[in-house]
Coordinates of N, CA, C and O in Angstrom, one line a residue:
X1 N 51.7 -71.9 9.4 CA 51.1 -72.0 8.4 C 51.2 -73.2 7.7 O 52.2 -73.9 7.5
X2 N 50.2 -74.0 7.3 CA 50.3 -75.4 6.5 C 51.1 -75.3 5.1 O 51.5 -76.2 4.5
X3 N 51.2 -73.9 4.5 CA 52.0 -73.6 2.9 C 53.4 -73.6 3.3 O 54.1 -73.6 2.1
X4 N 53.9 -72.8 4.4 CA 55.1 -72.7 4.6 C 56.2 -74.1 5.2 O 55.6 -75.0 5.2
X5 N 57.6 -73.9 5.2 CA 58.4 -74.8 5.4 C 58.5 -75.3 6.7 O 59.4 -76.4 7.2
X6 N 57.4 -74.5 7.6 CA 58.0 -74.9 8.8 C 57.4 -76.5 9.3 O 56.8 -77.2 8.4
X7 N 57.7 -76.8 10.4 CA 57.1 -78.2 10.8 C 55.5 -78.2 11.1 O 54.9 -79.3 11.2
X8 N 54.8 -77.3 11.3 CA 53.2 -77.0 11.7 C 52.4 -77.1 10.2 O 52.0 -76.4 9.7
X9 N 52.8 -78.3 9.3 CA 52.2 -78.5 8.0 C 51.1 -79.9 8.2 O 51.6 -80.8 9.6
X10 N 51.0 -80.5 7.1 CA 50.3 -81.5 7.0 C 51.2 -83.1 6.4 O 50.6 -83.7 6.0
X11 N 52.3 -82.1 6.5 CA 53.3 -83.4 5.8 C 53.3 -84.6 6.3 O 53.7 -85.7 5.5
X12 N 53.0 -84.7 7.5 CA 52.8 -86.1 8.3 C 51.3 -86.9 8.4 O 51.5 -88.1 8.4
X13 N 50.7 -86.1 7.8 CA 49.4 -86.9 7.5 C 49.4 -88.1 6.3 O 50.4 -87.6 5.3
X14 N 49.3 -89.6 6.7 CA 49.2 -90.1 5.5 C 48.2 -89.7 4.4 O 47.5 -89.2 4.6
X15 N 49.0 -90.4 3.0 CA 47.7 -90.3 1.8 C 47.5 -91.2 1.2 O 47.8 -92.9 1.9
X16 N 46.5 -91.5 0.5 CA 46.1 -92.5 0.0 C 44.8 -93.1 0.7 O 44.3 -92.3 1.7
X17 N 44.1 -94.1 0.6 CA 43.1 -94.6 1.6 C 43.4 -94.8 3.0 O 44.4 -95.8 2.9
X18 N 42.9 -94.1 3.8 CA 43.5 -94.3 5.4 C 42.1 -94.8 6.3 O 41.0 -93.9 5.8
X19 N 42.0 -95.6 7.3 CA 41.0 -95.6 7.9 C 41.2 -95.0 9.3 O 42.3 -95.1 10.0
X20 N 40.1 -94.3 9.6 CA 40.4 -93.2 10.9 C 39.4 -93.4 11.4 O 38.0 -93.3 10.9
X21 N 38.7 -93.4 12.7 CA 38.1 -94.1 13.7 C 36.8 -94.8 12.7 O 35.8 -94.7 12.6
X22 N 37.4 -95.8 12.2 CA 36.3 -96.8 11.7 C 35.9 -96.5 10.1 O 35.2 -97.1 9.6
X23 N 36.2 -95.3 9.5 CA 36.1 -94.7 8.2 C 36.9 -94.7 7.5 O 38.0 -94.2 7.7
X24 N 36.8 -95.0 6.3 CA 37.9 -95.0 5.2 C 37.7 -93.3 4.3 O 36.7 -93.2 4.3
X25 N 38.8 -93.3 4.4 CA 38.8 -92.0 3.9 C 39.8 -91.9 2.6 O 41.2 -92.2 3.2
X26 N 39.9 -91.4 1.5 CA 41.0 -91.2 0.4 C 41.4 -89.6 0.2 O 41.1 -88.8 0.1
X27 N 42.6 -89.9 1.5 CA 43.5 -88.5 1.5 C 44.4 -88.1 0.1 O 45.3 -89.0 0.2
X28 N 44.2 -87.2 -0.6 CA 45.1 -86.7 -1.6 C 45.7 -85.4 -1.4 O 46.2 -84.9 -2.2
X29 N 45.1 -84.4 -0.6 CA 45.5 -83.5 -0.5 C 44.5 -82.7 0.8 O 44.1 -83.0 1.2
X30 N 44.6 -81.0 0.4 CA 44.0 -80.6 1.4 C 43.4 -79.2 0.7 O 44.0 -78.6 -0.3
X31 N 42.1 -78.9 1.0 CA 41.7 -77.5 0.4 C 41.8 -76.4 1.7 O 41.3 -76.9 3.1
X32 N 42.6 -75.5 1.7 CA 42.8 -74.5 2.6 C 42.1 -73.3 2.4 O 42.6 -72.8 1.3
X33 N 41.2 -72.8 3.3 CA 40.7 -71.4 2.9 C 41.2 -70.6 4.0 O 41.9 -70.6 4.8
X34 N 41.1 -69.3 3.6 CA 41.6 -68.1 4.1 C 40.7 -67.7 5.4 O 39.4 -68.1 5.7
X35 N 41.1 -67.2 6.7 CA 40.2 -66.9 7.9 C 40.3 -65.3 7.8 O 39.7 -64.9 9.0
X36 N 40.8 -64.5 6.7 CA 40.3 -63.2 6.5 C 40.5 -62.9 5.2 O 41.1 -63.6 4.3
X37 N 39.4 -61.9 4.9 CA 39.4 -61.6 3.6 C 40.6 -60.7 3.2 O 40.6 -60.5 1.8
X38 N 41.3 -60.3 3.7 CA 42.5 -59.4 3.3 C 43.4 -60.5 3.0 O 44.7 -59.9 2.5
X39 N 43.6 -61.6 3.1 CA 44.5 -62.4 2.6 C 44.2 -63.0 1.5 O 43.3 -63.7 0.9
X40 N 45.1 -62.5 0.0 CA 44.8 -63.0 -1.3 C 45.4 -64.0 -1.6 O 44.8 -64.3 -2.7
X41 N 46.3 -64.5 -0.9 CA 46.7 -66.0 -1.6 C 46.0 -67.0 -1.1 O 46.1 -68.1 -1.7
X42 N 45.3 -67.0 -0.5 CA 44.2 -67.9 -0.2 C 42.9 -67.5 -0.3 O 42.6 -66.5 0.2
X43 N 42.2 -68.7 -0.8 CA 40.8 -68.0 -1.3 C 39.7 -68.5 0.3 O 40.1 -68.9 1.0
X44 N 38.6 -67.7 -0.2 CA 37.7 -67.9 0.9 C 36.8 -69.0 0.6 O 36.0 -69.3 1.6
X45 N 36.5 -69.5 -0.4 CA 35.6 -70.5 -0.8 C 36.2 -71.6 -2.0 O 37.1 -71.3 -2.8
X46 N 35.6 -72.6 -1.8 CA 35.8 -73.6 -2.7 C 34.6 -74.2 -3.1 O 33.8 -75.1 -2.5
X47 N 33.9 -73.8 -4.3 CA 32.4 -74.4 -5.1 C 32.6 -75.3 -5.7 O 33.2 -75.7 -6.6
X48 N 31.6 -76.1 -5.7 CA 30.9 -77.2 -6.9 C 32.0 -78.2 -6.6 O 32.4 -79.0 -7.6
X49 N 32.6 -78.7 -5.5 CA 33.0 -80.0 -5.1 C 32.0 -81.2 -5.6 O 31.1 -81.5 -5.1
X50 N 32.4 -81.9 -6.6 CA 31.7 -82.7 -7.5 C 31.4 -84.1 -6.7 O 32.4 -84.4 -6.1
X51 N 29.9 -84.5 -6.4 CA 29.6 -85.7 -5.9 C 28.9 -86.6 -6.7 O 29.1 -87.7 -7.1
X52 N 27.7 -86.1 -6.9 CA 27.0 -86.7 -8.1 C 26.7 -88.1 -7.6 O 26.5 -89.2 -8.5
X53 N 26.1 -88.3 -6.5 CA 25.9 -89.7 -6.0 C 24.6 -89.4 -4.7 O 24.7 -88.8 -4.0
X54 N 23.9 -90.5 -4.5 CA 23.0 -90.5 -3.2 C 23.9 -91.0 -2.0 O 24.7 -91.9 -2.6
X55 N 23.5 -91.0 -0.7 CA 24.0 -91.5 0.2 C 23.1 -90.9 1.3 O 22.2 -90.2 1.5
X56 N 23.5 -91.8 2.3 CA 22.8 -91.7 3.7 C 23.2 -90.5 4.5 O 22.9 -90.2 5.4
X57 N 25.2 -90.6 4.6 CA 25.6 -90.2 5.4 C 26.8 -89.5 4.8 O 27.4 -90.1 4.1
X58 N 27.1 -88.1 5.2 CA 28.5 -87.3 4.7 C 29.3 -87.5 5.7 O 28.9 -87.1 6.9
X59 N 30.6 -88.0 5.4 CA 31.6 -87.7 6.7 C 33.0 -87.0 6.2 O 33.4 -87.0 5.3
X60 N 32.9 -85.7 6.9 CA 33.9 -84.5 6.8 C 35.0 -84.6 7.4 O 35.0 -84.4 8.7
X61 N 36.5 -84.7 7.0 CA 37.7 -84.7 8.1 C 38.0 -83.5 7.6 O 38.7 -83.2 6.4
X62 N 38.3 -82.8 8.2 CA 38.3 -81.4 8.5 C 39.4 -80.8 9.5 O 39.7 -81.4 10.7
X63 N 39.6 -79.6 9.3 CA 40.5 -79.0 10.7 C 40.5 -77.3 10.6 O 39.7 -76.8 9.4
X64 N 41.3 -76.4 11.2 CA 41.3 -75.3 11.3 C 42.8 -74.9 11.7 O 43.4 -75.2 12.5
X65 N 43.1 -73.5 11.0 CA 44.6 -73.0 11.5 C 44.1 -71.7 12.2 O 43.2 -71.0 11.9
X66 N 44.6 -71.9 13.6 CA 44.3 -70.8 14.1 C 43.2 -70.7 15.4 O 42.4 -71.2 15.0
X67 N 42.8 -69.9 16.4 CA 42.0 -69.8 17.3 C 40.8 -69.1 16.8 O 40.9 -67.9 16.1
X68 N 40.0 -68.9 17.3 CA 38.7 -68.1 17.2 C 38.0 -68.1 18.2 O 38.1 -68.9 19.7
X69 N 36.8 -67.4 18.5 CA 36.1 -67.3 20.0 C 35.1 -68.4 19.6 O 34.6 -68.6 18.9
X70 N 34.9 -69.0 21.0 CA 34.0 -70.3 21.2 C 32.7 -69.9 20.4 O 32.0 -68.9 20.9
X71 N 32.1 -70.7 19.7 CA 30.7 -70.5 19.3 C 30.8 -69.7 17.9 O 29.5 -69.6 17.1
X72 N 31.9 -68.9 17.7 CA 31.9 -68.3 16.1 C 32.0 -69.2 14.9 O 32.3 -70.2 14.7
X73 N 31.1 -69.2 13.9 CA 30.7 -69.8 12.8 C 32.0 -69.3 11.9 O 32.1 -68.3 11.5
X74 N 32.9 -70.1 11.7 CA 33.9 -70.0 11.2 C 34.2 -70.5 9.6 O 35.0 -70.1 8.4
X75 N 33.0 -71.1 9.0 CA 33.3 -71.6 7.8 C 31.8 -72.5 7.6 O 30.7 -72.6 8.7
X76 N 31.5 -73.2 6.4 CA 30.4 -74.2 6.3 C 30.6 -74.8 5.2 O 31.2 -74.6 4.2
X77 N 29.8 -76.1 5.2 CA 29.5 -77.0 3.9 C 28.5 -76.8 3.7 O 27.3 -76.6 4.5
X78 N 28.0 -76.3 2.3 CA 26.7 -76.1 1.5 C 26.8 -77.3 0.5 O 27.1 -77.8 -0.4
X79 N 25.6 -78.1 1.0 CA 25.4 -79.5 0.1 C 24.2 -79.0 -0.7 O 23.2 -78.4 -0.3
X80 N 24.5 -79.2 -2.2 CA 23.2 -79.0 -3.0 C 22.7 -80.5 -3.8 O 23.6 -81.2 -4.1
X81 N 21.7 -80.5 -3.6 CA 20.7 -81.9 -4.2 C 20.3 -81.6 -5.5 O 20.4 -80.4 -6.2
X82 N 20.1 -82.8 -5.8 CA 19.6 -82.9 -7.5 C 18.0 -82.3 -7.4 O 17.7 -81.2 -8.3
X83 N 17.3 -82.3 -6.1 CA 16.1 -81.6 -6.1 C 16.1 -80.0 -6.2 O 15.3 -79.4 -6.6
X84 N 17.5 -79.8 -6.1 CA 17.4 -77.9 -5.9 C 17.7 -77.4 -4.4 O 17.9 -76.0 -4.4
X85 N 17.5 -78.6 -3.5 CA 17.7 -78.1 -2.3 C 19.0 -77.9 -1.9 O 19.8 -78.5 -2.0
X86 N 19.0 -76.9 -1.0 CA 20.9 -76.4 -0.7 C 20.6 -76.2 1.0 O 19.6 -76.1 1.6
X87 N 21.5 -77.0 1.6 CA 21.4 -77.2 3.2 C 23.0 -77.0 3.5 O 24.0 -77.5 2.7
X88 N 23.0 -76.1 4.6 CA 24.1 -75.7 4.7 C 24.2 -76.0 6.4 O 23.5 -76.6 7.5
X89 N 25.6 -76.6 6.7 CA 26.0 -77.3 7.8 C 27.4 -76.2 8.5 O 28.5 -76.4 7.6
X90 N 26.8 -75.4 9.6 CA 28.2 -74.3 9.9 C 29.1 -75.6 10.4 O 28.7 -76.3 11.0
X91 N 30.1 -74.9 10.4 CA 31.4 -75.2 11.4 C 31.5 -74.2 12.4 O 31.9 -73.2 12.4
X92 N 31.3 -74.4 13.8 CA 31.3 -73.4 14.8 C 32.7 -73.7 15.5 O 32.9 -75.3 15.8
X93 N 33.2 -72.7 15.8 CA 34.4 -73.0 16.6 C 34.2 -73.5 18.3 O 33.0 -73.0 18.8
X94 N 34.8 -74.8 18.3 CA 35.2 -75.2 19.7 C 33.8 -76.1 19.7 O 33.1 -76.3 20.9
X95 N 33.0 -76.0 18.9 CA 31.8 -77.1 18.7 C 31.8 -78.3 18.1 O 32.1 -79.1 17.8
X96 N 32.2 -77.4 16.6 CA 32.3 -78.6 15.6 C 34.2 -78.8 14.9 O 34.2 -80.0 14.7
X97 N 35.0 -77.8 15.5 CA 36.0 -77.4 15.2 C 36.5 -76.5 16.1 O 36.2 -75.7 16.5
X98 N 38.1 -77.1 16.4 CA 38.8 -76.4 17.0 C 40.4 -76.2 16.3 O 40.4 -76.6 15.4
X99 N 41.3 -75.2 17.0 CA 42.3 -75.3 16.2 C 43.1 -76.8 16.4 O 43.4 -77.4 17.0
X100 N 43.6 -76.7 14.8 CA 44.2 -78.0 14.8 C 45.8 -78.3 14.9 O 46.4 -79.6 15.5
X101 N 46.2 -77.6 15.4 CA 47.7 -77.4 16.2 C 47.4 -77.1 17.6 O 47.2 -76.1 18.1
X102 N 47.7 -78.0 18.3 CA 47.7 -78.0 19.8 C 48.2 -78.9 20.8 O 49.0 -79.8 20.1
X103 N 48.3 -78.4 22.1 CA 49.1 -79.5 22.7 C 48.6 -80.5 23.0 O 47.0 -80.7 22.8
X104 N 49.2 -82.1 23.4 CA 48.7 -82.8 23.4 C 47.4 -82.9 24.6 O 46.4 -83.7 24.8
X105 N 48.0 -82.4 25.3 CA 47.2 -82.4 27.0 C 45.8 -81.3 26.6 O 44.9 -81.1 27.4
X106 N 45.8 -80.6 25.4 CA 44.8 -79.5 25.3 C 43.3 -80.6 25.5 O 43.3 -81.3 24.5
X107 N 42.3 -80.1 26.1 CA 40.9 -80.4 25.9 C 40.4 -80.3 24.6 O 40.8 -79.3 24.1
X108 N 39.8 -81.3 24.3 CA 38.6 -81.4 23.2 C 37.5 -80.2 23.7 O 36.9 -80.7 24.3
X109 N 37.1 -79.3 22.9 CA 36.2 -78.4 22.9 C 34.7 -78.7 22.0 O 35.1 -79.2 20.7
X110 N 33.9 -78.9 22.7 CA 32.3 -79.1 22.0 C 32.2 -80.5 22.2 O 33.1 -81.6 21.8
X111 N 31.1 -80.8 22.3 CA 30.4 -82.2 22.7 C 30.3 -83.1 21.1 O 30.0 -84.0 21.0
X112 N 30.1 -82.5 20.0 CA 30.4 -82.9 18.9 C 31.2 -82.8 18.1 O 31.3 -83.4 16.9
X113 N 32.5 -83.0 18.4 CA 33.9 -83.2 18.0 C 34.1 -84.4 18.2 O 34.3 -84.7 19.4
X114 N 34.7 -85.1 17.2 CA 35.3 -86.4 17.6 C 36.9 -86.0 17.3 O 36.8 -85.4 16.0
X115 N 37.8 -86.1 18.2 CA 39.3 -85.9 17.8 C 40.1 -86.8 16.9 O 39.9 -88.1 17.6
X116 N 40.6 -86.9 16.0 CA 41.4 -87.8 15.1 C 42.7 -87.5 15.3 O 43.2 -86.1 14.8
X117 N 43.8 -88.0 15.6 CA 44.9 -87.6 15.8 C 45.8 -88.8 14.8 O 46.4 -89.4 15.6
X118 N 46.0 -88.4 13.8 CA 46.7 -89.0 12.7 C 48.0 -89.3 12.7 O 49.0 -90.5 12.4
X119 N 48.8 -88.6 13.4 CA 50.2 -88.3 13.7 C 50.4 -87.7 15.0 O 49.7 -86.8 15.9
X120 N 51.6 -88.5 15.8 CA 52.1 -87.9 17.1 C 53.4 -87.2 16.7 O 53.9 -87.1 17.8
X121 N 53.6 -87.0 15.8 CA 55.0 -86.0 15.6 C 54.7 -84.7 15.7 O 53.8 -84.1 15.1
X122 N 55.4 -84.0 17.0 CA 55.2 -82.8 17.4 C 56.0 -81.9 16.3 O 56.9 -82.2 15.7
X123 N 55.4 -80.9 16.4 CA 55.7 -79.6 15.8 C 56.9 -78.9 16.3 O 57.3 -79.4 17.7
X124 N 57.8 -77.6 15.9 CA 58.5 -77.3 16.8 C 58.4 -76.7 17.7 O 59.0 -76.3 18.9
X125 N 56.9 -76.3 17.9 CA 56.5 -75.6 19.2 C 56.1 -76.5 20.3 O 55.4 -76.2 21.3
X126 N 56.0 -77.8 19.9 CA 55.4 -78.8 21.1 C 54.2 -78.9 20.8 O 53.7 -80.0 21.3
X127 N 53.7 -78.6 19.7 CA 52.0 -79.0 19.6 C 52.1 -80.1 18.6 O 52.8 -80.8 17.5
X128 N 50.8 -80.6 18.2 CA 50.5 -82.0 17.4 C 49.3 -81.5 16.5 O 48.3 -80.7 17.4
X129 N 49.0 -82.4 15.6 CA 48.1 -82.0 14.6 C 47.0 -83.0 15.1 O 47.0 -83.8 15.5
X130 N 45.9 -82.5 15.2 CA 44.1 -82.7 15.4 C 43.5 -82.2 14.4 O 43.2 -81.5 14.0
X131 N 42.8 -83.4 13.7 CA 41.6 -83.5 12.8 C 40.5 -83.5 13.8 O 40.3 -84.2 15.0
X132 N 39.4 -83.3 12.7 CA 38.2 -83.2 13.3 C 37.4 -84.2 12.3 O 37.4 -84.1 11.2
X133 N 36.3 -84.5 12.9 CA 35.2 -85.2 12.3 C 33.8 -85.1 12.2 O 33.7 -84.9 13.1
X134 N 33.1 -84.3 11.5 CA 31.6 -83.9 11.3 C 30.9 -84.9 10.0 O 31.2 -85.0 9.2
X135 N 30.0 -85.6 10.8 CA 28.8 -86.5 10.2 C 27.7 -85.7 10.0 O 27.0 -85.0 11.0
X136 N 27.1 -85.7 8.4 CA 26.3 -85.1 8.4 C 24.8 -86.3 7.7 O 25.2 -87.0 6.9
X137 N 23.8 -86.3 8.7 CA 23.0 -87.6 8.2 C 22.0 -87.1 7.1 O 21.3 -86.1 7.6
X138 N 22.0 -87.9 5.9 CA 21.1 -86.8 4.7 C 19.8 -87.3 5.0 O 19.1 -88.2 5.1
X139 N 18.9 -86.0 5.2 CA 17.5 -86.4 5.6 C 16.4 -86.9 4.4 O 15.5 -87.8 4.6
X140 N 17.1 -87.2 3.3 CA 16.5 -87.4 2.0 C 17.6 -88.0 1.2 O 18.0 -88.0 0.1
X141 N 17.6 -89.7 1.6 CA 18.9 -90.2 1.2 C 18.6 -90.6 -0.6 O 19.8 -90.8 -1.2
X142 N 17.7 -90.7 -1.2 CA 17.2 -90.6 -2.4 C 17.4 -89.5 -3.3 O 17.2 -89.8 -4.6
X143 N 17.3 -88.5 -2.5 CA 17.9 -87.1 -3.2 C 19.4 -87.0 -3.9 O 19.9 -86.9 -2.7
X144 N 19.8 -87.1 -4.9 CA 21.1 -87.1 -4.9 C 22.3 -85.9 -4.5 O 21.5 -85.1 -5.0
X145 N 23.0 -86.1 -4.0 CA 24.0 -85.0 -3.7 C 24.9 -84.6 -4.9 O 25.4 -85.3 -5.5
X146 N 24.6 -83.4 -5.6 CA 25.2 -83.0 -6.9 C 26.7 -82.5 -6.5 O 27.6 -82.9 -7.1
X147 N 26.5 -81.5 -5.5 CA 27.9 -80.8 -5.3 C 27.8 -80.6 -3.9 O 27.1 -80.3 -3.0
X148 N 29.2 -80.2 -3.4 CA 29.7 -79.4 -2.3 C 30.1 -78.2 -2.1 O 31.1 -78.3 -3.0
X149 N 29.7 -77.2 -1.5 CA 30.7 -76.0 -1.3 C 31.1 -76.1 -0.1 O 30.4 -76.4 1.1
X150 N 32.6 -75.4 0.2 CA 33.2 -75.0 1.3 C 33.3 -73.8 1.3 O 34.2 -72.9 0.6
X151 N 33.1 -73.1 2.6 CA 33.4 -71.5 2.6 C 33.8 -71.1 3.7 O 33.1 -72.0 4.7
X152 N 34.8 -70.1 4.0 CA 35.3 -69.6 5.1 C 34.1 -68.6 5.4 O 34.1 -67.5 4.4
X153 N 33.9 -68.2 6.4 CA 33.0 -67.0 7.2 C 34.2 -65.6 7.2 O 33.9 -64.8 7.7
X154 N 35.5 -65.9 7.1 CA 36.5 -65.0 7.1 C 36.6 -64.4 8.6 O 36.4 -63.2 8.9
X155 N 36.2 -65.5 9.8 CA 36.1 -64.9 10.8 C 37.4 -65.0 11.7 O 37.2 -65.3 13.1
X156 N 38.7 -65.1 11.6 CA 40.0 -65.2 12.0 C 40.6 -66.8 11.8 O 41.6 -66.8 11.8
X157 N 40.0 -67.6 12.0 CA 40.2 -69.3 12.0 C 40.1 -69.6 10.6 O 38.8 -69.5 9.9
X158 N 41.1 -70.4 10.0 CA 41.1 -70.7 8.7 C 41.0 -72.1 8.7 O 41.9 -73.1 8.8
X159 N 39.7 -71.9 8.1 CA 39.1 -73.9 8.0 C 40.1 -74.6 6.7 O 40.0 -74.0 5.8
X160 N 40.2 -76.1 6.9 CA 40.8 -76.9 6.0 C 39.9 -78.3 6.0 O 39.3 -78.6 6.7
X161 N 40.2 -78.6 4.7 CA 39.6 -79.4 4.2 C 40.5 -80.9 4.0 O 41.3 -80.5 2.8
X162 N 40.6 -81.9 4.4 CA 41.4 -82.9 4.0 C 40.7 -84.1 3.2 O 41.3 -84.6 2.3
X163 N 39.4 -84.7 3.2 CA 38.4 -85.5 2.8 C 37.4 -85.5 3.0 O 36.8 -85.3 4.0
X164 N 36.5 -86.3 2.1 CA 35.1 -86.4 2.5 C 34.7 -88.1 2.2 O 35.4 -88.4 1.0
X165 N 33.8 -88.1 2.9 CA 33.3 -90.1 2.4 C 31.8 -90.0 2.8 O 31.2 -89.6 3.6
X166 N 31.3 -90.4 1.6 CA 29.9 -91.0 1.6 C 29.6 -92.2 1.9 O 30.6 -93.1 1.5
X167 N 28.3 -92.4 2.6 CA 28.2 -93.8 3.1 C 26.6 -94.0 2.6 O 25.8 -93.3 2.3

């Protein structure tokens, strides 16, 4: 778990403004969602992440804790525009994201996944942290993005969000 004292956590992730894959992210913490509706300590959604600006693209730096069946929607981002339009961006396991703790030799699943490895510090199980980058191109860049909701589908794999960058 990312919250316990084990070495499988995000402690090795750099904080502050960090350039990953040529994109600047301001890393200040993590929003961890539950992968199960029965987990009371961790919530299933984080609603109303304030943006209040226009953009051409949004870059999401994220991951997930635990495996799921390939193709399963484990969560989604919902973009709320000033015009009232709501756009859902699903996170599909094995397509947009896979388990963030993996062996260095594990293949990256899915053609839309960009692997970002900010740390090569191995965990106690010999696994390494792997984060993922999802890019959303705004079809109407003049329509201001008001908020973003981050939601878990409670499908077993627990999604987390590290940073968001607007371009």
